[in-house]
CSV table of C-alpha atoms and ligand atoms in Angstrom, one decimal:
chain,number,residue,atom,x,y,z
A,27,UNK,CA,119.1,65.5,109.2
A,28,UNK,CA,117.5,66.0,106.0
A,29,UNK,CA,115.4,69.4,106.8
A,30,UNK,CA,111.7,69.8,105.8
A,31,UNK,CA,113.1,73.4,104.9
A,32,UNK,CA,115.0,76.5,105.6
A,33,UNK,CA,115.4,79.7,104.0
A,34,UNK,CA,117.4,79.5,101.0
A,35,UNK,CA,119.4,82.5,100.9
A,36,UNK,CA,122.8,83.6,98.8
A,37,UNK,CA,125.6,86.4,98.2
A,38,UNK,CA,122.9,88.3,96.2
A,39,UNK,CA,120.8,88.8,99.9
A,40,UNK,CA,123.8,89.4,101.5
A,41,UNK,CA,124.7,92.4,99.2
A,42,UNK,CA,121.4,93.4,98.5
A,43,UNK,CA,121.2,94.0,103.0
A,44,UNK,CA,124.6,95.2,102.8
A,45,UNK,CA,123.7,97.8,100.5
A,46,UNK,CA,120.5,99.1,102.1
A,47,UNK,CA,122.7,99.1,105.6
A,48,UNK,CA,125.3,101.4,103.6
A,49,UNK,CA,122.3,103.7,102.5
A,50,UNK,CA,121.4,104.9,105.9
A,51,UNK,CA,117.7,104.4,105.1
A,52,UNK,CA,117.0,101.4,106.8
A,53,UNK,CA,112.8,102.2,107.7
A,54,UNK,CA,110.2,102.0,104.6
A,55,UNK,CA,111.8,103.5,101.1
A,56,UNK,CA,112.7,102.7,97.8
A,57,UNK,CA,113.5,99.3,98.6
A,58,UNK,CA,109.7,98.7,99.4
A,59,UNK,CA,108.6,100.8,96.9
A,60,UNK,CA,110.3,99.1,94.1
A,61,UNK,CA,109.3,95.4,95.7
A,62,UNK,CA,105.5,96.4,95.3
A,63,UNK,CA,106.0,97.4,91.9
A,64,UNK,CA,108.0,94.5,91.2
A,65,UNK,CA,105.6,91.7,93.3
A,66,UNK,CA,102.8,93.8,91.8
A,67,UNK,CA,104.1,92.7,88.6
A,68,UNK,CA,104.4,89.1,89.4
A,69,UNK,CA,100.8,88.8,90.3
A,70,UNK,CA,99.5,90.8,87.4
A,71,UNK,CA,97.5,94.0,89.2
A,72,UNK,CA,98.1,97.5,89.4
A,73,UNK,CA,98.5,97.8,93.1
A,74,UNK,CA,100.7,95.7,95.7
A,75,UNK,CA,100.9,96.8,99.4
A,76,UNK,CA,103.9,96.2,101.6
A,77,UNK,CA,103.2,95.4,105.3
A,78,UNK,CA,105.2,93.8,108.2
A,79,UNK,CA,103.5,90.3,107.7
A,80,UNK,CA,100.9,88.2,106.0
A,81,UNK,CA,98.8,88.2,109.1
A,82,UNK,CA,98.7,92.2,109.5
A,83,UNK,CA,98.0,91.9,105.5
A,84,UNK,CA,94.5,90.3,106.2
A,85,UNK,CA,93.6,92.1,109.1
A,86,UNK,CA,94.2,95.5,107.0
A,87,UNK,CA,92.7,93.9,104.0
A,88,UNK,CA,89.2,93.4,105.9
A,89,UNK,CA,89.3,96.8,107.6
A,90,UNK,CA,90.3,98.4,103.9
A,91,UNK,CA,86.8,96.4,103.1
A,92,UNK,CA,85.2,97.9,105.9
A,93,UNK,CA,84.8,94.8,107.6
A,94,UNK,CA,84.0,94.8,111.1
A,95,UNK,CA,81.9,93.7,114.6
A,96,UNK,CA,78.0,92.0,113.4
A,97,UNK,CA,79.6,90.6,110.3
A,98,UNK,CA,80.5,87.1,109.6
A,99,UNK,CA,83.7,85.8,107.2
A,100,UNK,CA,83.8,82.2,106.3
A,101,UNK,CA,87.2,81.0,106.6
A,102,UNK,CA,88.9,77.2,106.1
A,103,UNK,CA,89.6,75.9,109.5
A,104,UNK,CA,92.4,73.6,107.6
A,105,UNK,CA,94.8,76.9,107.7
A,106,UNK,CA,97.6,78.4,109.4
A,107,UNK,CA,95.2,80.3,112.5
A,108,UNK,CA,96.1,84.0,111.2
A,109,UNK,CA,93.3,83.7,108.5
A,110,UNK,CA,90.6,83.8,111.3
A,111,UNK,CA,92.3,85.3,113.9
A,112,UNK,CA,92.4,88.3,111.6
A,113,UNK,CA,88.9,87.7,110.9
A,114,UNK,CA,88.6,88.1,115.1
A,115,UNK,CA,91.0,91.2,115.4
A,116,UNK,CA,88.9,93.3,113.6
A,117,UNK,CA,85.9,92.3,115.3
A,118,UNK,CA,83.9,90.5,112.8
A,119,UNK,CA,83.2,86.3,113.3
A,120,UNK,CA,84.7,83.8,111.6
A,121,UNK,CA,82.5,81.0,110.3
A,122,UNK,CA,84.3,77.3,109.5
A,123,UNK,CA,83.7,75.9,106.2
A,124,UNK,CA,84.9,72.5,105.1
A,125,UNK,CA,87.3,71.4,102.8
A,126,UNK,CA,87.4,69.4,99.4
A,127,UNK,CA,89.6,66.3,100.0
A,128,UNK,CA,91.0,66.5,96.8
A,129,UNK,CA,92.9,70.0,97.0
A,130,UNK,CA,92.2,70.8,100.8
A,131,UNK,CA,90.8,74.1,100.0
A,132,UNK,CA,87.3,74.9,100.7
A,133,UNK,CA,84.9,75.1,97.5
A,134,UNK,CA,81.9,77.1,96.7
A,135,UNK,CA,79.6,73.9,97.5
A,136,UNK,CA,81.1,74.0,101.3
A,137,UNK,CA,80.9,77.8,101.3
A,138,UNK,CA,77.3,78.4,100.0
A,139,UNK,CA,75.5,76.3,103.0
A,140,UNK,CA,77.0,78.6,105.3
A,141,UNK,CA,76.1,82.1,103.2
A,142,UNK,CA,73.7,84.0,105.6
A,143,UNK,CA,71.9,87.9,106.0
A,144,UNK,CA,75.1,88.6,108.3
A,145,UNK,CA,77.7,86.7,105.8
A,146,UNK,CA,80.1,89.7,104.3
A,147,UNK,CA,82.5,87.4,102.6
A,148,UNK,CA,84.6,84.4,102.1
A,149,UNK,CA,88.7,84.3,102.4
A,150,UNK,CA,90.0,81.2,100.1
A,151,UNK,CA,93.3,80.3,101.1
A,152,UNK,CA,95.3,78.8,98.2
A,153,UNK,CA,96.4,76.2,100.8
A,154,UNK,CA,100.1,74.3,100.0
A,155,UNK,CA,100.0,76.7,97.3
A,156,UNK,CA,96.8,75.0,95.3
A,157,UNK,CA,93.8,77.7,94.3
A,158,UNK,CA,91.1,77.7,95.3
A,159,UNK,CA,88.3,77.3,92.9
A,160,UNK,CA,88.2,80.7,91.7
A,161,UNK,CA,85.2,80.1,89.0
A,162,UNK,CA,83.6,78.2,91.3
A,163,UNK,CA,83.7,81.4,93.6
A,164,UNK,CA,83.4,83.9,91.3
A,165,UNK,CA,79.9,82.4,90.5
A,166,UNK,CA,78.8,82.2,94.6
A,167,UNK,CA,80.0,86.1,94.9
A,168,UNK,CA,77.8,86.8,91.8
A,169,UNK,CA,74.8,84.5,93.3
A,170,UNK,CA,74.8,85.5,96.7
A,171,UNK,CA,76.4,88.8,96.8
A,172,UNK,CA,79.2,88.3,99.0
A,173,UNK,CA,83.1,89.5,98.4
A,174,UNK,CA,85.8,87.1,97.9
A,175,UNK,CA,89.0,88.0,99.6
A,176,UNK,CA,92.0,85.4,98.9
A,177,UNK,CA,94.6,84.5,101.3
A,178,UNK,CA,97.3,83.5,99.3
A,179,UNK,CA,100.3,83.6,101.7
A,180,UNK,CA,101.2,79.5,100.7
A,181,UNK,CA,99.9,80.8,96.9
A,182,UNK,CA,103.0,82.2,95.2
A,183,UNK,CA,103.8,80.7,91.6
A,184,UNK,CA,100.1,79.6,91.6
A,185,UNK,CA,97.8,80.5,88.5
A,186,UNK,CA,94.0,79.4,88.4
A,187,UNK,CA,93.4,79.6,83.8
A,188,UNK,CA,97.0,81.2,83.5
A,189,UNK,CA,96.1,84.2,86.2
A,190,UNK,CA,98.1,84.5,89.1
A,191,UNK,CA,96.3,83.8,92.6
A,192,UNK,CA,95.9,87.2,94.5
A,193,UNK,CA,94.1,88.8,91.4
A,194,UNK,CA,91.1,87.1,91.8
A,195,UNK,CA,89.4,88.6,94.8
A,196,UNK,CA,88.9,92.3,95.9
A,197,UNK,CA,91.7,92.0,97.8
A,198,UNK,CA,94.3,89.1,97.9
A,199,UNK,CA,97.5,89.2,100.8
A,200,UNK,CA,100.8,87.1,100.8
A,201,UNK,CA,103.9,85.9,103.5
A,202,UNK,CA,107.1,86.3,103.1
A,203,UNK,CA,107.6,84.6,106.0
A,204,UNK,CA,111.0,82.8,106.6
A,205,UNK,CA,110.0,79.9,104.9
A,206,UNK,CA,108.2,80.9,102.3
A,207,UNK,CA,108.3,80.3,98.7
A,208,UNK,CA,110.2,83.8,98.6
A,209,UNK,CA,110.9,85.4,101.6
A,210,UNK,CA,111.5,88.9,103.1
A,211,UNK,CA,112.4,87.6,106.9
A,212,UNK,CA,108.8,88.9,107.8
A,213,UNK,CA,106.6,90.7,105.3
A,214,UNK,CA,103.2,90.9,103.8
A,215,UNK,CA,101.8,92.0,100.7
A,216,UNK,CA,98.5,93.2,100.2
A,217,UNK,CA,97.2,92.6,95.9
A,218,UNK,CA,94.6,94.5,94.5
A,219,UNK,CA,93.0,95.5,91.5
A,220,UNK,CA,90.7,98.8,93.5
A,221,UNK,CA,93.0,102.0,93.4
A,222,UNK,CA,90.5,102.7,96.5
A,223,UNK,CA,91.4,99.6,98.9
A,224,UNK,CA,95.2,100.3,98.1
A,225,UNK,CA,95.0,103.8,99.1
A,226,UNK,CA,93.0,102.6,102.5
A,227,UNK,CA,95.3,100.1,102.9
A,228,UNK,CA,98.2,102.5,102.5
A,229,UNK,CA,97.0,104.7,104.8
A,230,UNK,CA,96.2,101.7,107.8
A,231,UNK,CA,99.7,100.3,107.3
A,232,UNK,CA,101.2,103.8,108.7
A,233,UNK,CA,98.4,105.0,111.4
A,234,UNK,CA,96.1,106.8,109.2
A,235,UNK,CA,92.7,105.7,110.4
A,236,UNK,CA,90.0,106.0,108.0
A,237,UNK,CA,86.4,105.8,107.9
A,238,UNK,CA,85.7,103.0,105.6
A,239,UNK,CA,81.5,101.9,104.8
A,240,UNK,CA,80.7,104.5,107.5
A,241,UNK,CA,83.1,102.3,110.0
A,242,UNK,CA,86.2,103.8,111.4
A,243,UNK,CA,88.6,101.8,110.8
A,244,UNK,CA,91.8,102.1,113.4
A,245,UNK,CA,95.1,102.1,111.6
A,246,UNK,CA,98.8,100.7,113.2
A,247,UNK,CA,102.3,100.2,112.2
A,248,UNK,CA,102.5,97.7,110.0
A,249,UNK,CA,105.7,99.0,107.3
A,250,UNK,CA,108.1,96.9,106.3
A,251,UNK,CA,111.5,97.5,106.2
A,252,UNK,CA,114.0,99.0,103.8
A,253,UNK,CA,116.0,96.0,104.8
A,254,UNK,CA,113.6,93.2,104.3
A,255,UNK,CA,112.5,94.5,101.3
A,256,UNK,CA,115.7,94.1,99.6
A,257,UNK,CA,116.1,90.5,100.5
A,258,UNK,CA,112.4,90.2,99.5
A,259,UNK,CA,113.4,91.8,95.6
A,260,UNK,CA,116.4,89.2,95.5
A,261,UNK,CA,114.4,86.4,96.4
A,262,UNK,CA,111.6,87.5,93.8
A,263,UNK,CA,113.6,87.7,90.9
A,264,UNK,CA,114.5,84.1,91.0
A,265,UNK,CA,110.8,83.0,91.5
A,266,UNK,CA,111.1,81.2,88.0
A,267,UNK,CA,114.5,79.5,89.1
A,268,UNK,CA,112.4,78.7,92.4
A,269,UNK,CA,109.2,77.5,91.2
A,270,UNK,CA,111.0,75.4,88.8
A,271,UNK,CA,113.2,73.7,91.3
A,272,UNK,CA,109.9,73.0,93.5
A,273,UNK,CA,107.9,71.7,90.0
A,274,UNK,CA,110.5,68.9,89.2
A,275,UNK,CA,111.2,68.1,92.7
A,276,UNK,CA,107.0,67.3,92.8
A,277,UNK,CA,106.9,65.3,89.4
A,278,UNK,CA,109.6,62.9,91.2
A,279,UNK,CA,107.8,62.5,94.2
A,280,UNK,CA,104.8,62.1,91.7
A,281,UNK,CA,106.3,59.5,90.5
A,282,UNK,CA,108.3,57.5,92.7
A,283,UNK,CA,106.1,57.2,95.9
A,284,UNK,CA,104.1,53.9,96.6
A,285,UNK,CA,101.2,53.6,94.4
A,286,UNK,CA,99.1,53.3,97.8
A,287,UNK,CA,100.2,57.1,98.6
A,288,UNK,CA,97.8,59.8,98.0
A,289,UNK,CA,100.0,62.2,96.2
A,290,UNK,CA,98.7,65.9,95.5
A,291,UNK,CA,95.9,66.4,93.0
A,292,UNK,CA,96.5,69.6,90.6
A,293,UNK,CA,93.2,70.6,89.0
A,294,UNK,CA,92.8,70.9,85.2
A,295,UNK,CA,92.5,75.0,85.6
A,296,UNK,CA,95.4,75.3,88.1
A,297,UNK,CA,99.8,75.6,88.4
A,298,UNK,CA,100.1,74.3,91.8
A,299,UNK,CA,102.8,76.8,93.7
A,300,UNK,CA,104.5,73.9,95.4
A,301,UNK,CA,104.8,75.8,98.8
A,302,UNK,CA,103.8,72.5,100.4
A,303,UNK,CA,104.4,68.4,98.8
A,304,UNK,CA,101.6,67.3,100.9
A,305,UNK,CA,100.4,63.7,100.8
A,306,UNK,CA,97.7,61.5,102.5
A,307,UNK,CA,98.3,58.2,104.4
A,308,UNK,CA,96.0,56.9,106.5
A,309,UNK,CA,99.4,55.9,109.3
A,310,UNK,CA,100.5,59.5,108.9
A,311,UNK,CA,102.3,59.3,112.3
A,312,UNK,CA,104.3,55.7,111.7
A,313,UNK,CA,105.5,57.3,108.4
A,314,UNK,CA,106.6,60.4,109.5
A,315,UNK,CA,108.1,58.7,112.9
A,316,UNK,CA,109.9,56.4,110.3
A,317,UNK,CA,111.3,59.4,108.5
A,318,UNK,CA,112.4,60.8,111.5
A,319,UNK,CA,114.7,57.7,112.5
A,320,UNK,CA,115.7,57.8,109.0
A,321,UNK,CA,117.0,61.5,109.2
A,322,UNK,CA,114.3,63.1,107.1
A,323,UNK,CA,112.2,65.8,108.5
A,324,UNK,CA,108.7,66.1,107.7
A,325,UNK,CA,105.9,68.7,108.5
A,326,UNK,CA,101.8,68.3,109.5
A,327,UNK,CA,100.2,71.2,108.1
A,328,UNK,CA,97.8,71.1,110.3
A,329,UNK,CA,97.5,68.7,113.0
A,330,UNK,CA,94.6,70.9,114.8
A,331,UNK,CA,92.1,72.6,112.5
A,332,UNK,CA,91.7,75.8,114.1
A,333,UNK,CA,87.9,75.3,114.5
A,334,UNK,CA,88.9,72.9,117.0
A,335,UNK,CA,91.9,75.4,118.9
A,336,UNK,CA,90.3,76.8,121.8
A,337,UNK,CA,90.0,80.2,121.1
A,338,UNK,CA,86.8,79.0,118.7
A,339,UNK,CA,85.8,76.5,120.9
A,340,UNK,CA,81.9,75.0,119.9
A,341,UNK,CA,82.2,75.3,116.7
A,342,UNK,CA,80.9,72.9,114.8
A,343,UNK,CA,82.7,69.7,113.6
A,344,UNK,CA,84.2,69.8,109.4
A,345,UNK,CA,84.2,66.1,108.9
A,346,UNK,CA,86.7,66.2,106.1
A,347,UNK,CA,89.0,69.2,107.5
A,348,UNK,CA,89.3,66.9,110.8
A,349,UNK,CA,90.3,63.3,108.9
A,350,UNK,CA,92.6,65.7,106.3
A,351,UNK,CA,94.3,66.7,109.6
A,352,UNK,CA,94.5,63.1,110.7
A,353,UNK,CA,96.1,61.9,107.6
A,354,UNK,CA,98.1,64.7,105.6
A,355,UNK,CA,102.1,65.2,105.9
A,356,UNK,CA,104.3,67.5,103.9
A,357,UNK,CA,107.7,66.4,102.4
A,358,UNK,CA,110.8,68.5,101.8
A,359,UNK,CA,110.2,70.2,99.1
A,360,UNK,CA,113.0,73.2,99.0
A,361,UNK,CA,114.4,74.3,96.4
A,362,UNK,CA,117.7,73.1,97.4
A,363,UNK,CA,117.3,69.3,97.9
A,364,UNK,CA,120.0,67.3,96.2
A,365,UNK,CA,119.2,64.2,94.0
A,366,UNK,CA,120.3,62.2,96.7
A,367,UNK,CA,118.5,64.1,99.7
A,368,UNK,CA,115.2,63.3,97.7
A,369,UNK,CA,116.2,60.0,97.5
A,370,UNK,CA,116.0,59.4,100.8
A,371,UNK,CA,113.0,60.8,101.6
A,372,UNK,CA,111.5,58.9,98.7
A,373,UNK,CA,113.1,55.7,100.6
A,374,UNK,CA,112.3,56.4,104.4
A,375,UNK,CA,108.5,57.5,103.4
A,376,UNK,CA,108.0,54.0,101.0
A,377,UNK,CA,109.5,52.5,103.6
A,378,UNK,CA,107.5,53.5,106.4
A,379,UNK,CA,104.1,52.4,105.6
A,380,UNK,CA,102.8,49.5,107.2
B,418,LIG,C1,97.5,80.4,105.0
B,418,LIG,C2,98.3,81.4,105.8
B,418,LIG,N1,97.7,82.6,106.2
B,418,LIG,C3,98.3,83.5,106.8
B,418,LIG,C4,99.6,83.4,107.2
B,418,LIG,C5,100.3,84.5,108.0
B,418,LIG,O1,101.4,85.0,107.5
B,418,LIG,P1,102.6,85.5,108.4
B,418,LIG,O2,103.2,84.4,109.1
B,418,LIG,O3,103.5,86.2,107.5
B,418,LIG,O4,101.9,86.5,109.4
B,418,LIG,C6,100.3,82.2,106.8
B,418,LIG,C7,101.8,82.1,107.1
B,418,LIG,O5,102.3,81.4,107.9
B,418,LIG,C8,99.6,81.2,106.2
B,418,LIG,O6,100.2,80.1,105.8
């Protein structure tokens, strides 16, 4: 079976765990100390927070903005869930906007509609590792006053005018989920330009509650380890190796998938991060079942829009999140695909449509 993906881990991990296990510091040190300077780095602010996931990374992100219960966040609903369950846990309402077809992300023209008196902010997520439209959003924050906070756990490697994603908002998180672009195991990252909402978030990662906006704010474990840090600093200094690996295996999809394939758009502004190859067929399921028989694995990110999950059940329908979701699957695109693996994805998914 040719697998959508797996973590793609060497000797250097290996060592690097090794080495931490030898230490006899195995909670949060120097290893995740030297990972937020280092990821800091990468995204091009002064301050990078390291937390146990890129779920916790939002929730403490909103409380570090003093977000809370009688405000409303719009969120994509065309997402993994975290980015409005977060919006949940700390007691503030998620409102759905819709997407733009042409990068799946939602777009200040979805966005603005749904700006109201209770409205605090909008999270972009950078979704298959395509930004958002950061100028777009820059100007909606300036018009109507609300923050923009950018999940950019898919967003690694992504730049919107040669700046990385994650510097764009007051506060931007990351994965380094298993499967992500770079991985840690589990871990978060929390990126921000505001000394203040680093030293908040800081202090919420490791039970210091605060009062933030007048609003306490109730703090939990959320610390990485010493351990997953170091296979997080391995896996971050090969991003460029990485990124590279995920850039030419796209181009060849680009170029060697039926014409009648919707292949990924990359706007004018934008790197696309390659976390996701995602394209559009309107017999998604025959194609991917094809795949499958062929020995190709193949991924739907997402088959439910989470607007339509039952825990945010009535919410009003997103006519283009809901076809997206009919229509989109995601190719291997890991770094490690041989030649040949690719051609046989290339092969089963031509072959598959009807
Ligand atoms: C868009 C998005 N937001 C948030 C998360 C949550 O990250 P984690 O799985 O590290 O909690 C993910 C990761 O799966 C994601 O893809």
């Amino acid at each position: 079976m040719i697998e959508h993906t797996h973590p793609v881990i060497g000797p250097a991990e290996h060592e690097a765990v090794e080495r931490v296990l030898s230490s006899g510091h195995l909670a949060q040190g120097a290893e995740v100390a030297a990972l937020e300077t280092e990821f800091a780095e990468v995204v091009g602010v002064p301050h990078a927070v390291a937390v146990a996931n890129g779920t916790v990374a939002i929730e403490i992100g909103l409380q570090a903005m003093g977000i809370g219960p009688g405000d409303e966040v719009v969120v994509p609903s065309l997402t993994f869930k975290a980015t409005a369950n977060a919006v949940r846990r700390v007691g503030a309402e998620p409102v759905f906007a819709d997407i733009d077809p042409k990068i799946y992300c939602i777009s200040p023209e979805t966005v603005a509609p749904l700006v109201g008196p209770r409205t605090r902010a909008v999270i972009v997520v950078h979704l298959y590792g395509h930004p958002a439209d950061m100028d777009g959003f820059a100007a909606l924050a300036d018009e109507t006053g609300i923050e923009i906070f950018e999940d950019a756990a898919q967003g690694i490697g992504a730049t919107w005018r040669g700046r990385h994603v994650g510097s764009f908002g007051s506060f931007g998180t990351f994965s380094l989920y298993a499967t992500k672009n770079v991985t840690s195991g589990e871990g978060g990252m929390i990126t921000t330009t505001d000394d203040e909402i680093a030293d908040i978030a800081r202090s919420l990662r490791q039970h210091q509650s605060r009062v933030v906006r007048g609003r306490l704010q109730v703090a939990t474990n959320a610390r990485m380890t010493d351990v997953a840090a170091a296979i997080g600093r391995v896996q971050l200094s090969r991003l460029s190796e990485i990124q590279a690996a995920r850039t030419r295996l796209a181009a060849e999809y680009d170029g060697r998938l039926d014409g009648s394939i919707s292949t990924p758009h990359v706007a004018a502004e934008a790197t696309h991060g390659w976390h996701q190859y995602t394209i559009r067929v309107p017999d998604r399921d025959v194609v991917a079942s094809h795949a499958s028989k062929a020995g190709v694995g193949t991924a739907i990110y997402y088959p439910t829009p989470v607007h339509m999950t039952e825990t945010y059940e009535g919410s009003p329908a997103l006519p283009e999140t809901e076809a997206a979701a009919r229509e989109v699957l995601s190719l291997p695109i890991r770094p490690d695909l041989t030649a040949d693996e690719q051609d046989a994805v290339i092969e089963a998914v031509n072959g598959g449509l009807e």
